[in-house]
Coordinates of C-alpha atoms and ligand atoms in Angstrom, one line a residue:
X1 CA -2.2 -119.3 -96.2
X2 CA -5.8 -120.4 -96.0
X3 CA -5.5 -121.1 -92.3
X4 CA -3.9 -117.8 -91.6
X5 CA -6.8 -116.0 -93.2
X6 CA -9.3 -118.0 -91.1
X7 CA -7.4 -117.3 -87.9
X8 CA -7.3 -113.6 -88.8
X9 CA -11.0 -113.5 -89.5
X10 CA -11.7 -115.3 -86.2
X11 CA -9.4 -112.9 -84.4
X12 CA -11.1 -109.9 -85.9
X13 CA -14.5 -111.1 -85.0
X14 CA -13.7 -111.8 -81.4
X15 CA -11.6 -108.8 -80.8
X16 CA -14.5 -106.6 -82.1
X17 CA -17.0 -108.3 -79.8
X18 CA -14.6 -108.0 -76.8
X19 CA -13.9 -104.3 -77.6
X20 CA -17.5 -103.3 -77.6
X21 CA -18.4 -104.9 -74.3
X22 CA -15.1 -103.8 -72.7
X23 CA -15.8 -100.2 -73.7
X24 CA -19.3 -100.2 -72.4
X25 CA -18.6 -102.1 -69.2
X26 CA -16.0 -99.7 -68.1
X27 CA -18.9 -97.4 -67.0
X28 CA -19.8 -98.1 -63.4
X29 CA -22.7 -95.6 -63.3
X30 CA -24.8 -93.5 -65.6
X31 CA -26.3 -90.0 -64.9
X32 CA -29.0 -88.8 -67.2
X33 CA -30.7 -85.4 -67.6
X34 CA -33.6 -84.6 -70.0
X35 CA -37.3 -84.7 -70.7
X36 CA -39.9 -87.4 -71.4
X37 CA -37.7 -89.1 -73.9
X38 CA -35.7 -90.4 -70.9
X39 CA -37.8 -89.8 -67.8
X40 CA -38.1 -93.1 -65.9
X41 CA -40.4 -91.8 -63.2
X42 CA -39.6 -88.3 -61.9
X43 CA -42.6 -86.5 -63.5
X44 CA -45.2 -88.8 -62.0
X45 CA -43.5 -88.4 -58.6
X46 CA -43.4 -84.6 -58.9
X47 CA -47.2 -84.4 -59.4
X48 CA -48.1 -87.2 -57.0
X49 CA -51.8 -87.4 -56.4
X50 CA -52.8 -85.7 -59.6
X51 CA -54.6 -87.9 -62.1
X52 CA -52.1 -87.3 -64.9
X53 CA -50.5 -89.4 -67.6
X54 CA -48.9 -91.8 -68.0
X55 CA -51.7 -94.2 -67.1
X56 CA -52.2 -97.6 -68.6
X57 CA -51.6 -98.6 -71.5
X58 CA -48.3 -96.8 -70.9
X59 CA -45.9 -99.6 -70.0
X60 CA -48.1 -102.3 -71.5
X61 CA -45.4 -103.9 -73.7
X62 CA -42.5 -104.3 -71.3
X63 CA -43.2 -103.5 -67.6
X64 CA -46.8 -104.5 -67.7
X65 CA -47.9 -101.4 -65.8
X66 CA -47.2 -97.7 -66.0
X67 CA -43.8 -96.7 -64.5
X68 CA -43.7 -93.1 -65.4
X69 CA -42.1 -93.8 -68.8
X70 CA -43.8 -92.1 -71.7
X71 CA -43.9 -95.2 -73.9
X72 CA -45.3 -98.7 -74.1
X73 CA -42.0 -100.1 -72.7
X74 CA -38.3 -99.3 -72.4
X75 CA -36.7 -96.0 -73.5
X76 CA -33.3 -95.5 -75.2
X77 CA -31.7 -94.9 -71.7
X78 CA -33.0 -98.3 -70.6
X79 CA -31.4 -100.1 -73.5
X80 CA -28.1 -98.1 -72.9
X81 CA -28.2 -99.2 -69.2
X82 CA -28.7 -102.8 -70.3
X83 CA -25.8 -102.7 -72.7
X84 CA -23.5 -101.2 -70.0
X85 CA -24.6 -104.0 -67.7
X86 CA -26.3 -101.7 -65.1
X87 CA -29.9 -101.8 -63.7
X88 CA -32.5 -99.5 -65.3
X89 CA -31.9 -96.0 -63.9
X90 CA -33.9 -95.0 -60.9
X91 CA -35.6 -91.6 -60.9
X92 CA -34.0 -89.0 -58.6
X93 CA -37.3 -88.4 -56.8
X94 CA -37.4 -92.0 -55.9
X95 CA -33.8 -92.2 -54.8
X96 CA -34.2 -89.2 -52.4
X97 CA -37.1 -90.9 -50.7
X98 CA -35.6 -94.4 -50.4
X99 CA -32.3 -94.7 -48.5
X100 CA -31.8 -98.4 -49.6
X101 CA -31.3 -97.4 -53.3
X102 CA -27.7 -97.5 -54.3
X103 CA -27.3 -94.1 -56.1
X104 CA -23.7 -94.9 -56.9
X105 CA -24.7 -97.0 -59.9
X106 CA -26.4 -94.0 -61.4
X107 CA -29.4 -91.7 -61.2
X108 CA -31.9 -90.3 -63.7
X109 CA -32.7 -86.6 -63.3
X110 CA -34.9 -86.3 -66.4
X111 CA -38.4 -85.0 -66.0
X112 CA -41.2 -85.2 -68.7
X113 CA -42.1 -81.8 -69.9
X114 CA -38.7 -80.3 -68.9
X115 CA -37.3 -77.5 -71.0
X116 CA -33.6 -76.5 -71.4
X117 CA -34.5 -72.9 -70.4
X118 CA -36.3 -72.0 -67.3
X119 CA -40.1 -71.2 -67.7
X120 CA -39.4 -67.5 -66.7
X121 CA -37.3 -67.1 -69.8
X122 CA -40.4 -67.5 -72.0
X123 CA -42.5 -65.2 -69.8
X124 CA -39.9 -62.4 -70.0
X125 CA -39.6 -62.8 -73.7
X126 CA -43.4 -62.8 -74.0
X127 CA -43.3 -66.1 -75.9
X128 CA -46.7 -67.9 -75.5
X129 CA -46.0 -71.3 -74.2
X130 CA -47.1 -73.6 -71.4
X131 CA -45.3 -75.1 -68.4
X132 CA -45.8 -78.8 -67.8
X133 CA -43.1 -78.8 -65.1
X134 CA -40.7 -76.3 -63.5
X135 CA -38.0 -78.9 -63.3
X136 CA -36.0 -77.5 -66.1
X137 CA -32.4 -78.4 -66.9
X138 CA -31.0 -76.0 -64.2
X139 CA -33.2 -77.6 -61.5
X140 CA -32.0 -81.1 -62.6
X141 CA -28.4 -79.8 -62.3
X142 CA -29.2 -78.5 -58.8
X143 CA -30.5 -82.0 -57.9
X144 CA -27.2 -83.5 -59.1
X145 CA -25.2 -81.1 -57.0
X146 CA -27.3 -81.9 -53.9
X147 CA -26.8 -85.7 -54.4
X148 CA -23.1 -85.4 -55.1
X149 CA -22.0 -85.5 -51.5
X150 CA -23.7 -88.9 -51.2
X151 CA -21.9 -90.3 -54.3
X152 CA -18.3 -89.4 -53.4
X153 CA -16.5 -87.4 -50.7
X154 CA -13.0 -86.2 -51.4
X155 CA -12.0 -84.4 -54.6
X156 CA -9.8 -87.3 -55.5
X157 CA -12.5 -89.8 -54.8
X158 CA -15.0 -87.9 -57.0
X159 CA -12.5 -87.6 -59.8
X160 CA -11.9 -91.4 -59.8
X161 CA -15.6 -92.1 -59.5
X162 CA -16.9 -89.7 -62.2
X163 CA -14.2 -90.8 -64.6
X164 CA -16.0 -94.2 -64.8
X165 CA -19.4 -92.6 -65.2
X166 CA -21.3 -91.9 -68.4
X167 CA -23.3 -88.6 -68.4
X168 CA -26.2 -88.0 -70.8
X169 CA -27.1 -84.3 -71.2
X170 CA -30.4 -84.8 -73.0
X171 CA -32.2 -85.1 -75.2
X172 CA -33.3 -81.7 -73.8
X173 CA -34.4 -78.6 -75.7
X174 CA -37.2 -80.1 -77.9
X175 CA -39.9 -78.9 -75.5
X176 CA -38.6 -75.4 -75.5
X177 CA -39.9 -75.4 -79.1
X178 CA -42.7 -77.9 -78.9
X179 CA -44.7 -76.0 -76.3
X180 CA -44.2 -72.7 -78.0
X181 CA -45.1 -74.0 -81.5
X182 CA -48.2 -75.6 -79.9
X183 CA -49.2 -72.2 -78.5
X184 CA -49.0 -70.5 -81.9
X185 CA -45.4 -69.2 -81.9
X186 CA -43.9 -69.0 -85.3
X187 CA -40.5 -69.7 -86.8
X188 CA -39.5 -66.1 -86.8
X189 CA -40.0 -65.9 -83.1
X190 CA -38.3 -69.1 -82.2
X191 CA -35.3 -69.0 -84.5
X192 CA -33.5 -66.3 -82.4
X193 CA -33.9 -68.4 -79.2
X194 CA -32.0 -71.4 -80.7
X195 CA -28.6 -70.1 -79.6
X196 CA -30.0 -69.5 -76.1
X197 CA -31.5 -73.0 -75.8
X198 CA -28.2 -74.5 -77.1
X199 CA -26.3 -72.2 -74.6
X200 CA -28.3 -73.8 -71.7
X201 CA -27.3 -77.3 -72.9
X202 CA -23.6 -76.5 -73.4
X203 CA -23.4 -74.6 -70.1
X204 CA -24.8 -77.7 -68.4
X205 CA -22.3 -79.8 -70.2
X206 CA -19.5 -77.5 -69.1
X207 CA -20.7 -77.5 -65.5
X208 CA -20.7 -81.3 -65.4
X209 CA -17.2 -81.4 -66.7
X210 CA -16.1 -78.9 -64.1
X211 CA -17.7 -81.3 -61.5
X212 CA -15.6 -84.2 -62.8
X213 CA -17.5 -85.7 -65.8
X214 CA -15.2 -87.0 -68.5
X215 CA -17.5 -89.1 -70.7
X216 CA -20.5 -87.2 -71.9
X217 CA -23.2 -87.8 -74.6
X218 CA -25.2 -84.8 -75.8
X219 CA -28.1 -85.6 -78.0
X220 CA -29.7 -83.4 -80.6
X221 CA -33.5 -83.1 -81.0
X222 CA -35.9 -85.3 -83.0
X223 CA -37.3 -84.4 -86.5
X224 CA -40.4 -82.8 -85.0
X225 CA -42.0 -82.4 -88.4
X226 CA -42.4 -86.2 -88.4
X227 CA -44.3 -86.4 -85.1
X228 CA -48.0 -87.1 -85.3
X229 CA -48.8 -84.2 -83.0
X230 CA -47.2 -81.7 -85.4
X231 CA -48.8 -83.3 -88.5
X232 CA -52.2 -83.5 -86.9
X233 CA -52.3 -79.9 -85.5
X234 CA -49.9 -77.8 -87.6
X235 CA -51.6 -74.8 -89.3
X236 CA -48.9 -75.1 -92.0
X237 CA -50.2 -78.2 -93.5
X238 CA -50.1 -76.9 -97.0
X239 CA -49.0 -79.1 -99.8
X240 CA -45.5 -77.6 -100.4
X241 CA -44.5 -78.3 -96.8
X242 CA -45.3 -82.0 -96.8
X243 CA -42.3 -84.1 -97.8
X244 CA -43.2 -86.1 -100.8
X245 CA -41.2 -89.2 -99.7
X246 CA -41.8 -89.2 -95.9
X247 CA -45.0 -87.1 -95.4
X248 CA -43.1 -85.3 -92.7
X249 CA -43.3 -81.4 -92.5
X250 CA -40.2 -80.0 -94.1
X251 CA -40.0 -76.6 -92.3
X252 CA -40.2 -78.1 -88.8
X253 CA -37.5 -80.6 -89.7
X254 CA -35.4 -77.9 -91.1
X255 CA -35.8 -76.1 -87.8
X256 CA -34.7 -79.2 -85.8
X257 CA -31.7 -79.5 -88.1
X258 CA -30.9 -75.8 -87.4
X259 CA -30.9 -76.5 -83.6
X260 CA -28.8 -79.6 -84.1
X261 CA -26.3 -77.9 -86.3
X262 CA -25.9 -75.1 -83.8
X263 CA -25.5 -77.6 -81.0
X264 CA -22.7 -79.5 -82.8
X265 CA -20.9 -76.2 -83.6
X266 CA -21.0 -75.2 -79.9
X267 CA -19.9 -78.7 -78.8
X268 CA -16.9 -78.3 -81.0
X269 CA -15.9 -75.2 -79.0
X270 CA -16.4 -77.1 -75.7
X271 CA -14.1 -79.8 -76.9
X272 CA -11.4 -77.2 -77.5
X273 CA -11.9 -75.8 -74.1
X274 CA -12.0 -79.2 -72.3
X275 CA -9.6 -81.4 -74.2
X276 CA -9.4 -84.1 -71.5
X277 CA -13.2 -84.8 -71.8
X278 CA -14.9 -87.0 -74.4
X279 CA -17.9 -85.0 -75.6
X280 CA -20.0 -87.2 -77.9
X281 CA -22.8 -85.8 -80.0
X282 CA -25.8 -88.2 -80.4
X283 CA -27.6 -87.8 -83.7
X284 CA -31.2 -88.5 -82.6
X285 CA -32.4 -86.8 -85.8
X286 CA -30.6 -89.1 -88.2
X287 CA -31.1 -92.2 -86.0
X288 CA -34.9 -91.8 -86.0
X289 CA -35.1 -90.4 -89.5
X290 CA -33.9 -93.7 -91.0
X291 CA -37.0 -95.3 -89.4
X292 CA -39.3 -92.7 -90.9
X293 CA -37.6 -93.0 -94.3
X294 CA -37.6 -96.8 -94.5
X295 CA -40.2 -98.0 -91.9
X296 CA -40.7 -101.5 -93.5
X297 CA -37.0 -102.3 -93.3
X298 CA -37.3 -102.0 -89.5
X299 CA -40.6 -103.9 -89.1
X300 CA -42.9 -100.9 -89.0
X301 CA -45.8 -102.0 -91.2
X302 CA -48.2 -99.2 -90.3
X303 CA -48.2 -95.7 -91.7
X304 CA -45.5 -93.7 -89.9
X305 CA -47.7 -90.7 -89.0
X306 CA -50.3 -92.8 -87.2
X307 CA -50.0 -93.2 -83.4
X308 CA -50.6 -96.6 -81.7
X309 CA -52.4 -95.1 -78.8
X310 CA -54.8 -92.2 -79.1
X311 CA -58.4 -91.0 -79.6
X312 CA -59.2 -92.5 -83.0
X313 CA -59.4 -90.7 -86.3
X314 CA -57.1 -91.0 -89.2
X315 CA -53.9 -90.4 -87.3
X316 CA -55.3 -91.7 -84.0
X317 CA -54.5 -88.4 -82.4
X318 CA -56.4 -85.7 -80.6
X319 CA -54.6 -83.3 -78.3
X320 CA -57.6 -83.0 -75.9
X321 CA -57.9 -86.8 -75.6
X322 CA -54.4 -88.2 -75.3
X323 CA -53.4 -91.8 -74.9
X324 CA -54.6 -93.3 -71.6
X325 CA -57.9 -91.5 -71.7
X326 CA -59.4 -93.5 -74.5
X327 CA -59.5 -97.1 -75.6
X328 CA -57.9 -96.7 -79.1
X329 CA -54.7 -98.7 -78.5
X330 CA -53.3 -100.8 -81.3
X331 CA -52.8 -104.5 -80.7
X332 CA -49.2 -104.6 -81.9
X333 CA -47.2 -101.5 -80.9
X334 CA -44.0 -102.9 -82.5
X335 CA -45.7 -102.3 -85.9
X336 CA -45.7 -98.5 -85.1
X337 CA -43.0 -95.9 -84.8
X338 CA -45.2 -93.5 -82.9
X339 CA -46.7 -94.5 -79.5
X340 CA -48.9 -91.6 -78.5
X341 CA -48.2 -89.0 -81.2
X342 CA -45.6 -87.2 -79.0
X343 CA -43.4 -90.2 -78.0
X344 CA -42.1 -93.2 -79.8
X345 CA -42.7 -96.9 -79.2
X346 CA -40.3 -99.2 -77.4
X347 CA -39.6 -100.9 -80.8
X348 CA -38.5 -97.5 -82.2
X349 CA -36.4 -96.7 -79.2
X350 CA -34.7 -100.1 -79.4
X351 CA -33.6 -99.4 -83.0
X352 CA -32.4 -95.9 -81.9
X353 CA -30.4 -97.4 -79.1
X354 CA -28.8 -99.9 -81.4
X355 CA -28.0 -97.0 -83.8
X356 CA -26.2 -95.2 -81.0
X357 CA -24.4 -98.3 -79.5
X358 CA -23.5 -100.2 -82.7
X359 CA -24.3 -97.8 -85.5
X360 CA -23.0 -94.5 -86.8
X361 CA -25.2 -92.1 -84.9
X362 CA -22.7 -91.0 -82.2
X363 CA -19.7 -88.7 -83.0
X364 CA -17.1 -89.5 -81.9
X365 CA -18.3 -93.0 -81.6
X366 CA -19.5 -94.0 -78.1
X367 CA -18.3 -97.5 -78.8
X368 CA -15.1 -97.3 -80.9
Ligands
NAG88 C1 -36.6 -99.0 -51.5 O1 -35.7 -99.6 -52.4 C2 -35.5 -101.0 -52.2 C3 -34.3 -101.4 -53.1 O2 -34.6 -101.0 -54.5 C4 -36.7 -101.7 -52.4 O3 -36.5 -103.1 -52.2 C5 -37.8 -101.2 -51.5 O4 -39.1 -101.8 -51.8 C6 -38.0 -99.7 -51.6 N1 -38.9 -99.2 -50.6 C7 -39.9 -98.5 -50.8 C8 -40.7 -98.0 -49.6 O5 -40.3 -98.2 -51.9
NAG89 C1 -44.1 -73.2 -61.8 O1 -43.7 -72.2 -60.9 C2 -44.6 -71.1 -60.9 C3 -44.0 -70.0 -60.1 O2 -43.6 -70.5 -58.9 C4 -46.0 -71.6 -60.5 O3 -46.9 -70.5 -60.5 C5 -46.5 -72.7 -61.4 O4 -47.7 -73.2 -60.9 C6 -45.5 -73.8 -61.5 N1 -45.9 -74.7 -62.5 C7 -45.9 -76.0 -62.4 C8 -46.4 -76.8 -63.5 O5 -45.5 -76.6 -61.3
NAG90 C1 -24.2 -69.7 -70.3 O1 -23.1 -69.3 -69.6 C2 -22.6 -68.0 -70.0 C3 -21.3 -67.7 -69.3 O2 -21.4 -68.0 -67.9 C4 -23.7 -67.0 -69.7 O3 -23.3 -65.7 -70.1 C5 -25.0 -67.4 -70.4 O4 -26.1 -66.5 -70.0 C6 -25.4 -68.8 -70.1 N1 -26.5 -69.2 -70.9 C7 -27.6 -69.7 -70.5 C8 -28.7 -70.0 -71.5 O5 -27.8 -70.0 -69.3
NAG91 C1 -37.7 -84.8 -97.8 O1 -37.2 -85.8 -96.9 C2 -36.0 -86.4 -97.4 C3 -35.7 -87.6 -96.4 O2 -35.5 -87.1 -95.1 C4 -34.9 -85.4 -97.4 O3 -33.7 -85.9 -97.9 C5 -35.4 -84.2 -98.3 O4 -34.4 -83.2 -98.3 C6 -36.7 -83.7 -97.9 N1 -37.2 -82.7 -98.8 C7 -37.3 -81.4 -98.6 C8 -37.9 -80.5 -99.6 O5 -37.0 -80.9 -97.5
NAG92 C1 -61.0 -84.2 -80.0 O1 -61.7 -84.6 -78.8 C2 -62.6 -83.6 -78.3 C3 -63.1 -84.0 -76.9 O2 -63.6 -85.3 -77.0 C4 -63.7 -83.4 -79.3 O3 -64.6 -82.4 -78.9 C5 -63.1 -83.0 -80.7 O4 -64.1 -82.9 -81.6 C6 -62.0 -83.9 -81.1 N1 -61.3 -83.4 -82.2 C7 -61.1 -84.1 -83.3 C8 -60.3 -83.3 -84.4 O5 -61.4 -85.2 -83.5
NAG93 C1 -19.6 -104.6 -81.9 O1 -19.4 -103.7 -83.0 C2 -19.6 -104.2 -84.3 C3 -19.2 -103.1 -85.2 O2 -19.7 -101.9 -84.8 C4 -21.0 -104.7 -84.4 O3 -21.2 -105.2 -85.7 C5 -21.4 -105.7 -83.4 O4 -22.7 -106.1 -83.4 C6 -21.0 -105.2 -82.0 N1 -21.2 -106.3 -81.0 C7 -21.9 -106.1 -79.8 C8 -21.9 -107.3 -79.0 O5 -22.4 -105.1 -79.5

């Protein structure tokens, strides 16, 4: 009896381990779309020659030098590639300029500053915003279509190949709101565009499925009300909006939850339309919120609203003196959730990746 129990426990342990890695290792490539949360070098290549961020100390923790990633080290997409057993994803703008890179193992189309909607949308709606890049989601999809002929040739070949690929459609959409809020747009102006932003994301997801994608992860947006940039610059910093337990701004977080709720509802419709595809929602909001709620439990000993790299001051943040242009960099980034007030540290991204791969923050589960 006793022995049977032990054997069963052993069996369960090892089957579980085997299942995880088997499920992840079935992916032979990863294709990623998005913004600075997952850009591994497209933005710096798209503005080559201009003295823009990310300069040192970006990359200081992991790569030792700036790579175009907007963090001190690896991003969620890097940890996912590692778990799948693939190299870190090369940026599309490097792949097209270097014929010796094997694009068949995956390509990253994400560009820092990208929006889900094209910049012209905001202009025609007279929503004041700014454009950091024109390489929005639709441009990234065009890049994918251009590259496709070098990935696979016949329809059958493409079908077989994309079946074993993991597609990440985002995170994207956060900047559609970030840039407008930063330029004075209010909730009343931006609430009505949420269905349109979500429409761009779900249209992109549909298009990829029509192109052969079967396994797709579509992330929601972060709790923007917890970001240093919002807390430092928001005109709404009145007492009733500050959350008494987290110090995050409730109305901005409520807005992020509205977007995420809408996205999940639309993904449910997509699942009905494309029943052969596995459309996974990734809860970036919940995955990061647990860090903001219980920072000490994850090793974050510093105040959650303070950035590691910035221009000094109580939150170490000044929008006109962003990280890289000053010398106020903390000595231990892993004690901070926030890297530059707009992006998170490698330590925070590592926890988020674990939450997606081993935890409950994907639905249906990425790893069953
Ligand atoms: C092109 O890519 C290969 C393989 O990653 C690399 O070894 C080589 O240095 C790259 N060439 C240039 C000019 O960057
Ligand atoms: C985006 O495109 C518009 C119109 O072509 C151009 O005026 C603007 O400079 C571009 N912006 C960026 C950041 O490239
Ligand atoms: C999404 O696709 C539908 C149907 O083709 C179209 O009517 C709609 O304008 C698209 N939405 C966006 C935001 O591109
Ligand atoms: C404050 O934050 C906590 C934790 O995220 C959340 O459960 C609660 O609803 C927030 N309070 C308000 C008033 O939004
Ligand atoms: C931010 O930096 C600018 C430029 O150095 C400076 O003029 C301004 O006073 C700073 N703002 C704050 C709030 O520290
Ligand atoms: C496999 O999944 C289980 C349960 O989700 C988790 O506890 C374990 O750490 C995972 N193992 C690996 C190797 O990822």
